[in-house]
Coordinates of C-alpha atoms and ligand atoms in Angstrom, one line a residue:
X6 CA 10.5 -27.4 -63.6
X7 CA 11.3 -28.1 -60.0
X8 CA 12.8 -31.5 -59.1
X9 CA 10.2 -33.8 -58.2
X10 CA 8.1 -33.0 -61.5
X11 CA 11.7 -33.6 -63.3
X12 CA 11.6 -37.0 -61.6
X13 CA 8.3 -37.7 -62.5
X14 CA 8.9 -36.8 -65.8
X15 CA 11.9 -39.5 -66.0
X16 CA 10.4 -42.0 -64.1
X17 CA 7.1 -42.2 -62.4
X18 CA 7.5 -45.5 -61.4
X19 CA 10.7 -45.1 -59.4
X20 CA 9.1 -41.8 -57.8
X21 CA 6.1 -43.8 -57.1
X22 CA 7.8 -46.7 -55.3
X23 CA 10.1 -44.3 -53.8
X24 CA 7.1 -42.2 -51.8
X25 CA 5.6 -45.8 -50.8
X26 CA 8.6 -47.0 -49.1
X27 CA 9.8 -43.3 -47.4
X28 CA 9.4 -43.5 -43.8
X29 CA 7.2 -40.6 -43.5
X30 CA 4.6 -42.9 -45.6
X31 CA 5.8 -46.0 -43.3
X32 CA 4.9 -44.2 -40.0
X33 CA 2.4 -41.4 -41.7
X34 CA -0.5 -43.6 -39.4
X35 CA 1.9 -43.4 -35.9
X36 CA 2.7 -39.0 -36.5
X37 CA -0.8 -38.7 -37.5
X38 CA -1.6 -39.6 -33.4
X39 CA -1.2 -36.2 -31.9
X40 CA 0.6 -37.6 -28.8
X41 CA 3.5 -39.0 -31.0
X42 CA 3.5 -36.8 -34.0
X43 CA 6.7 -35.9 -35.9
X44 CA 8.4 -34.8 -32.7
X45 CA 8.0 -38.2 -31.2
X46 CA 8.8 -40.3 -34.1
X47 CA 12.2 -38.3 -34.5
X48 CA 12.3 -39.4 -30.7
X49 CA 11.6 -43.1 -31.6
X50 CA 13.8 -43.3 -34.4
X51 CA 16.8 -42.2 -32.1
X52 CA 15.9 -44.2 -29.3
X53 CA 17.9 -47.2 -28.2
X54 CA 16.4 -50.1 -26.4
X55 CA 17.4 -53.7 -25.1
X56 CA 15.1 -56.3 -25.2
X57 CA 15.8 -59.2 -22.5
X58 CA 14.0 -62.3 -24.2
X59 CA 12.6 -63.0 -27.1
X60 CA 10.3 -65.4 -26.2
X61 CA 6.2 -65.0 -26.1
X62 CA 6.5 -61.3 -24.6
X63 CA 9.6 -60.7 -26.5
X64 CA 8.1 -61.5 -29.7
X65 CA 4.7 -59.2 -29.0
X66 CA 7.2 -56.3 -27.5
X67 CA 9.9 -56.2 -30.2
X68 CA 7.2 -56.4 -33.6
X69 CA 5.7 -53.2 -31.3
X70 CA 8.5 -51.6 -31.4
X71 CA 10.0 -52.5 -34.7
X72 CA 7.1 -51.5 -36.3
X73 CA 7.2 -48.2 -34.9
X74 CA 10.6 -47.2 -35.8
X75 CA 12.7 -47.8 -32.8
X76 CA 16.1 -46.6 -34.0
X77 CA 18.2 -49.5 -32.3
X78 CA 16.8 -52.9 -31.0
X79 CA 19.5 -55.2 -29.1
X80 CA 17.7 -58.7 -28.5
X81 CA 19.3 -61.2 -25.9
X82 CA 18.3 -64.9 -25.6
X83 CA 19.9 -67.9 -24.2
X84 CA 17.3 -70.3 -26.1
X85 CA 16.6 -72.4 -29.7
X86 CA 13.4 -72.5 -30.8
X87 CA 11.1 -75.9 -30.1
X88 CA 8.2 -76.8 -30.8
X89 CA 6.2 -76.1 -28.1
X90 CA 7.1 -72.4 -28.4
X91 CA 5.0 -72.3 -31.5
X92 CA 1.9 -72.3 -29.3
X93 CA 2.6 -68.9 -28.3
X94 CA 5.8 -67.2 -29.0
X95 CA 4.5 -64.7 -32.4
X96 CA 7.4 -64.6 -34.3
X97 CA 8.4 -68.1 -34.7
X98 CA 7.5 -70.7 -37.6
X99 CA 8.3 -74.5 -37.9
X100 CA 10.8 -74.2 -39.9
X101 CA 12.5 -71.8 -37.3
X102 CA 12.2 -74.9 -34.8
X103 CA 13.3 -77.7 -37.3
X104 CA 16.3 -75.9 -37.9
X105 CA 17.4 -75.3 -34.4
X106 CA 18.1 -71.7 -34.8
X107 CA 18.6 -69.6 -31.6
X108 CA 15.5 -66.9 -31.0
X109 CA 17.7 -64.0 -30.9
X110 CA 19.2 -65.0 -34.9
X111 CA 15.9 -66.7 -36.2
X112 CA 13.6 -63.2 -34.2
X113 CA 17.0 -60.7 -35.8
X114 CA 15.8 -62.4 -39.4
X115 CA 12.4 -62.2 -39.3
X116 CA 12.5 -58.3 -37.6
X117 CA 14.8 -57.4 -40.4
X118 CA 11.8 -58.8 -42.8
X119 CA 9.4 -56.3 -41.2
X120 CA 11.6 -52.8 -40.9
X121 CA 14.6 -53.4 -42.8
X122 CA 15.7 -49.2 -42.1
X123 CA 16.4 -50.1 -38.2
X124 CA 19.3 -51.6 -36.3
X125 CA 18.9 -55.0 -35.0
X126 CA 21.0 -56.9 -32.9
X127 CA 20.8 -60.2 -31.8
X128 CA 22.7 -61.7 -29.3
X129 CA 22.6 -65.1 -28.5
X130 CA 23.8 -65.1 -25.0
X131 CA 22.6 -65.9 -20.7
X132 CA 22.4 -62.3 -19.3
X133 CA 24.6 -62.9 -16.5
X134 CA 26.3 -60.7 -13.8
X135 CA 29.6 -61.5 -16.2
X136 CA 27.7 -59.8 -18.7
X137 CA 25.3 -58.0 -17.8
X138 CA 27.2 -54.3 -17.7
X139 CA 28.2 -55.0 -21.1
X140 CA 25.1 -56.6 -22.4
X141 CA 22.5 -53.6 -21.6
X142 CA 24.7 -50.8 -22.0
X143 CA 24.2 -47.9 -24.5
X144 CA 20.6 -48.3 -24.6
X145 CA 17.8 -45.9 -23.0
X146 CA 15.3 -48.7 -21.7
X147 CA 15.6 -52.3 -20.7
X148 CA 11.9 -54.9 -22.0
X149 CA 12.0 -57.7 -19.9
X150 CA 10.7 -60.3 -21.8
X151 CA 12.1 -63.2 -19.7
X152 CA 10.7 -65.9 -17.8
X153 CA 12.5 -66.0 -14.6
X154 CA 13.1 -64.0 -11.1
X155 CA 17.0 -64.1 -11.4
X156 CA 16.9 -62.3 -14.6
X157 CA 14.7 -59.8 -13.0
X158 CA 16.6 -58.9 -10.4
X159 CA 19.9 -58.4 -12.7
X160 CA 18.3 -55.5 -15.0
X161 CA 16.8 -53.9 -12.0
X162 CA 20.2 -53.7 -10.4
X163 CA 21.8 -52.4 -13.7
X164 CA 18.8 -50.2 -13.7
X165 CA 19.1 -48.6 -10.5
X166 CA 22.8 -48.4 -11.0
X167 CA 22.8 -46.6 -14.2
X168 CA 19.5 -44.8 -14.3
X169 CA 18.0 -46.7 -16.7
X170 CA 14.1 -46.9 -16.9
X171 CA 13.5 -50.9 -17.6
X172 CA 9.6 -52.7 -17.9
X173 CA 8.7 -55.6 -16.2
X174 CA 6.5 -57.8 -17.7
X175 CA 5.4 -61.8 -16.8
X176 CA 2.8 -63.5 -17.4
X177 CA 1.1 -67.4 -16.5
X178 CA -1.7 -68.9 -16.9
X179 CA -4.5 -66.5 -17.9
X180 CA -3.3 -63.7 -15.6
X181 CA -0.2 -61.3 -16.0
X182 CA 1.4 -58.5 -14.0
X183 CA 3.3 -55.5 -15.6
X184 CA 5.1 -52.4 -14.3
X185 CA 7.5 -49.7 -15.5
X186 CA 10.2 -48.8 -13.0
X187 CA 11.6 -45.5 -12.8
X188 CA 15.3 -45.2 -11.2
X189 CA 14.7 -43.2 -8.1
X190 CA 11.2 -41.8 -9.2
X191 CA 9.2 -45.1 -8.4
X192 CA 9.3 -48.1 -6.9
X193 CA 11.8 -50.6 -8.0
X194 CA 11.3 -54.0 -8.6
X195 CA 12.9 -54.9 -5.2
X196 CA 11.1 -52.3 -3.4
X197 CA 7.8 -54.6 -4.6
X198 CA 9.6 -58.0 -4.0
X199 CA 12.4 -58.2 -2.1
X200 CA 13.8 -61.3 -2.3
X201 CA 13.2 -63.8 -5.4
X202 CA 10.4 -66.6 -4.2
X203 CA 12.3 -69.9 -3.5
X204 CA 12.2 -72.3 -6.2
X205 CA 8.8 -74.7 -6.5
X206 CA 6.9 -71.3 -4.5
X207 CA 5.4 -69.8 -7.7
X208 CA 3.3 -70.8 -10.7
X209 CA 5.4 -71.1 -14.0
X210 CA 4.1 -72.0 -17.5
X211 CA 5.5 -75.1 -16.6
X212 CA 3.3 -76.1 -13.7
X213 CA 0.1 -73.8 -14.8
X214 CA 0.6 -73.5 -18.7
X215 CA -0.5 -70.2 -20.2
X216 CA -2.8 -69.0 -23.0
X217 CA -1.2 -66.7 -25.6
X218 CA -3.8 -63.8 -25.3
X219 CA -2.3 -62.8 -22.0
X220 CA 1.0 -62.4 -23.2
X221 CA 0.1 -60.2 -26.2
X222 CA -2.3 -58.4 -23.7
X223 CA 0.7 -58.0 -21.3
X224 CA 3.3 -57.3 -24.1
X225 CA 1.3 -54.4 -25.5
X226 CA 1.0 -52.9 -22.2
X227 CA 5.2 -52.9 -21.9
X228 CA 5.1 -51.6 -25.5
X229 CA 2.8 -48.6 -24.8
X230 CA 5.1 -47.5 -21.5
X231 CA 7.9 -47.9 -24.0
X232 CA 6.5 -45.6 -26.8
X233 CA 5.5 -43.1 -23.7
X234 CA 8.7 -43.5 -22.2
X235 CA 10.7 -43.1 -25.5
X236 CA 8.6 -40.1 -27.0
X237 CA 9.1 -37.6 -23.8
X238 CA 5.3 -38.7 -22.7
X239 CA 6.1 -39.6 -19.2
X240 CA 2.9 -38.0 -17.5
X241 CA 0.6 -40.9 -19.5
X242 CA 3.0 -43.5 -17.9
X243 CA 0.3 -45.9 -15.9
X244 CA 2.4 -46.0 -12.4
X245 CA 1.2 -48.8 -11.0
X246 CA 1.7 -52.3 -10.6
X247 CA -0.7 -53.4 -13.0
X248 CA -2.3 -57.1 -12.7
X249 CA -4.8 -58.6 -15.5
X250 CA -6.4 -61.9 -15.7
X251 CA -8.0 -62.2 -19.1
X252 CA -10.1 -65.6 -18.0
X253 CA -12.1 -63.9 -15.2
X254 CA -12.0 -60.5 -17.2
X255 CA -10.4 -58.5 -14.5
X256 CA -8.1 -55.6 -14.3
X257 CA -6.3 -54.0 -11.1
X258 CA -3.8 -51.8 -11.1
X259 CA -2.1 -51.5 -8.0
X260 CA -1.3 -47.5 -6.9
X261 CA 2.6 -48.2 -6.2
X262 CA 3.2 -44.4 -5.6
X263 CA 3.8 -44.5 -2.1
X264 CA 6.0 -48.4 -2.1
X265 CA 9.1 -47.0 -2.5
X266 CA 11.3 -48.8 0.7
X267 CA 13.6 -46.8 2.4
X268 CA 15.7 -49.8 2.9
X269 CA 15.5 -51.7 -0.4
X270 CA 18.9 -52.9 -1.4
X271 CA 18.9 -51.2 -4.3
X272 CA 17.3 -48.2 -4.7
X273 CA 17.6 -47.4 -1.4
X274 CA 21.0 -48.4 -0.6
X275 CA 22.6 -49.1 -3.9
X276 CA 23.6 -52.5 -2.6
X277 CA 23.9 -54.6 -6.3
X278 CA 23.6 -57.7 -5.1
X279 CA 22.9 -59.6 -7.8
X280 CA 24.9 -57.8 -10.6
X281 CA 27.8 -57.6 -8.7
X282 CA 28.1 -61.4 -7.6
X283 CA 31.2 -62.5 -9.0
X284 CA 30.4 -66.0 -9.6
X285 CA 32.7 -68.3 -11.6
X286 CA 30.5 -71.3 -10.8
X287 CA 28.7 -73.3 -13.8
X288 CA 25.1 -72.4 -13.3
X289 CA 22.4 -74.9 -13.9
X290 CA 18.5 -73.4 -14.7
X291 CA 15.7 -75.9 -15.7
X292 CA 13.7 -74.6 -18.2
X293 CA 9.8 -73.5 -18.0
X294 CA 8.1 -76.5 -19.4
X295 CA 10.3 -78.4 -21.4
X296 CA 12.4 -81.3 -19.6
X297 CA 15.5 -79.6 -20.4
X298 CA 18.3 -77.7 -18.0
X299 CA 20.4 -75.1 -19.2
X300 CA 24.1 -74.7 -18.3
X301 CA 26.1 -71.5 -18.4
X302 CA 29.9 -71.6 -18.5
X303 CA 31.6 -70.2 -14.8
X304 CA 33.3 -68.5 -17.7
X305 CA 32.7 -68.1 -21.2
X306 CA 34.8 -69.5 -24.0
X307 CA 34.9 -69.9 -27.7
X308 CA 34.6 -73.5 -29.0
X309 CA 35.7 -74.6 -32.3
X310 CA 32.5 -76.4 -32.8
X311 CA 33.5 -78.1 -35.9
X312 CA 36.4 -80.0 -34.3
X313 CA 33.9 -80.9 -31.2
X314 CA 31.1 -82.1 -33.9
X315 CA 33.5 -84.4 -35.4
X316 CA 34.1 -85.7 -32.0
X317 CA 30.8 -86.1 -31.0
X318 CA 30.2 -88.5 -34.3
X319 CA 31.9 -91.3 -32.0
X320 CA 29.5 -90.8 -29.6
X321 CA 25.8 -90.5 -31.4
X322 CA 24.1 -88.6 -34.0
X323 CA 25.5 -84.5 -34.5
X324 CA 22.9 -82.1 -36.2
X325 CA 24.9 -78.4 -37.1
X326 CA 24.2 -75.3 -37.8
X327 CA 26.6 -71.9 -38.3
X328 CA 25.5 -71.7 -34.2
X329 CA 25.4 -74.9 -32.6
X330 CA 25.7 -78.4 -32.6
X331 CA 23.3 -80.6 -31.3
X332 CA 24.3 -84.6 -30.0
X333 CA 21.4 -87.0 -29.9
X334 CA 22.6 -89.6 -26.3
X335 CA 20.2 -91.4 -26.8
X336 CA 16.4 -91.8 -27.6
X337 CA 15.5 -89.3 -24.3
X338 CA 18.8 -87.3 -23.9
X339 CA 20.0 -84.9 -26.0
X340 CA 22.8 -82.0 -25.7
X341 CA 22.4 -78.9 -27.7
X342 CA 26.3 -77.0 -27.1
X343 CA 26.4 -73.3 -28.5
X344 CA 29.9 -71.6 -29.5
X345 CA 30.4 -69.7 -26.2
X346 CA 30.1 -73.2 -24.1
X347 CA 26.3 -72.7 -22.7
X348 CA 24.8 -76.0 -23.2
X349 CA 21.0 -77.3 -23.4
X350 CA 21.0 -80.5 -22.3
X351 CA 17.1 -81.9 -23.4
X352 CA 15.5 -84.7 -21.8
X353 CA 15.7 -84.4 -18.0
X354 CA 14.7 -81.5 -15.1
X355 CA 17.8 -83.4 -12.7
X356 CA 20.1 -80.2 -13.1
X357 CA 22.7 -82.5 -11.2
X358 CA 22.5 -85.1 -14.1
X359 CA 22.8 -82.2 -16.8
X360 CA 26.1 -80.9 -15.2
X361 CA 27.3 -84.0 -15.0
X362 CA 26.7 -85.0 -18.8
X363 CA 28.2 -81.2 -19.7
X364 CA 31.3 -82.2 -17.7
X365 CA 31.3 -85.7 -19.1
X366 CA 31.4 -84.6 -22.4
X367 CA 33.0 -81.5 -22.5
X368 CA 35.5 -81.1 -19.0
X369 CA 34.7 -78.6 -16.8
Ligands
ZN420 ZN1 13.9 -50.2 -4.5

């Protein structure tokens, strides 16, 4: 009697369960595709990747990719979850937003729900040139999945500087824009846009709103090039700048082949501008849509929050969780403080006014 008919024998139930639950069964539909097969799983399961926010893109992009077996998923995000997320950003529930959690924790807890054999890690943080080398190292790709330019131009820095393949992905409105950027093969995200657009010059979801069907629609592209990229299937890898506007049913992709500038900063010149800016400044960012500015630290520290909460009783109401604290000002203005000193300060777009109630409160 060989082993598994001994098992059987002693247990079918167990032996039963067991075979539903092995990852061969888990991924059986994924090897059956010929261009991924067993060889590419293996790949997948090995693979490392960092995904830069976890809001709507992040959330299409990373239950992609956690689904499919991704070995190691790092997820960083400055946010909480509100309620206007809900609209849009897939992995979130209500009771995610009424308890305050930050996406990367509440996003870690529900990805851990859906492929508890992976590695996930959450990190609650601003990428920031402070950070940034520490923050996206060790992985194989970089998923943008953030909503603004300075972030952008950060991973395509550490990108061009350490050879690693990152997707860009955006989206507003009904239309969206992806591309996958290949250190010294194609274009890099400077070598399309140069500079970042000054402030107020570009549609956001907060002037334009968006619909959720193009950020799945753009997501799934990202997660495609990621599943090519990660399985050794580069020659299916779209190459182009690839625009989509789901309203007006259109699709363009751009043939980038020959946009590679021989005097981009970056890729060109391996000028790092934007990683390598040693700023100690507090920095001051409104948020896409949601009357609130958030403040990072010039430099990061690590607050007893318990002792500040207790403070903060003097001054209004405290809400806490294990990774902030939250003080209601008033009936408009709120401040949301998380354990490495970033702030949230809710209830204005006046980033002047925000720094000043973060020094106010907390020193500089
Ligand atoms: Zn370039």
């Amino acid at each position: 009697m060989n082993q598994s008919e001994n098992n059987y024998a002693q247990d079918p139930l167990q032996l039963i369960s067991e075979n539903l639950t092995s990852s061969s069964n888990r991924y059986s539909r994924q090897i059956r595709y010929a261009n991924i097969g067993a060889t590419g799983q293996k790949e997948l399961g090995q693979a490392r990747i960092a995904i830069v926010g976890i809001g709507a893109l992040g959330s299409v992009i990373a239950q992609h990719l956690v689904r499919a077996g991704i070995g190691y998923v790092r997820i960083i995000d400055r946010d909480i979850v509100e309620w206007s997320n809900l609209q849009r950003q897939m992995l979130y529930t209500e009771a995610d937003a009424l308890a305050l959690l930050p996406k990367a924790e509440a996003a870690a807890a529900h990805l851990r729900a859906i492929n508890s054999s992976i590695s996930i890690d959450p990190i609650a943080a601003d990428l920031t040139s402070q950070n940034a080398e520490k923050l996206l190292s060790d992985v194989h790709l970089i998923l943008d999945g953030s909503d603004n330019f300075s972030v952008r131009y950060l991973i395509n820095d550490y990108s061009i500087k350490h050879n690693v393949p990152w997707i860009y992905g955006g989206a507003v409105g009904s239309s969206g824009m992806t591309m996958t950027i290949l250190p010294m093969e194609s274009p890099c995200y400077r070598c399309m846009f140069p500079e970042p657009p000054p402030p107020g010059t570009t549609d956001t979801c907060d002037t334009a709103g968006v619909i959720s069907p193009i950020i799945d629609m753009i997501a799934s592209i990202q997660a495609t090039e990621a599943l090519k990229l990660l399985t050794s299937n580069h020659q299916a890898l779209h190459r182009t700048l690839l625009q989509i506007d789901l309203w007006n049913h259109t699709w363009l992709p751009l043939n980038v082949s020959g946009a590679r500038r021989n005097d981009c900063p970056a890729c060109a010149h391996n000028h790092y501008l934007f990683l390598e800016s040693n700023r100690q400044e507090p920095i001051a960012v409104t948020l896409c849509g949601r009357q609130s500015v958030h403040i990072t630290p010039g430099i990061y520290a690590k607050l007893d929050l318990n002792s500040i909460a207790a403070n903060f009783t003097k001054i209004g109401n405290v809400e806490q969780n294990p990774y902030l604290i939250k003080l209601h000002l008033n009936d408009q203005l709120s401040l949301i403080l998380f354990a490495d000193g970033r702030a949230i300060v809710q209830g204005t777009e006046d980033s002047t006014k925000a720094r000043s109630i973060y020094a106010e409160l907390l020193g500089n």
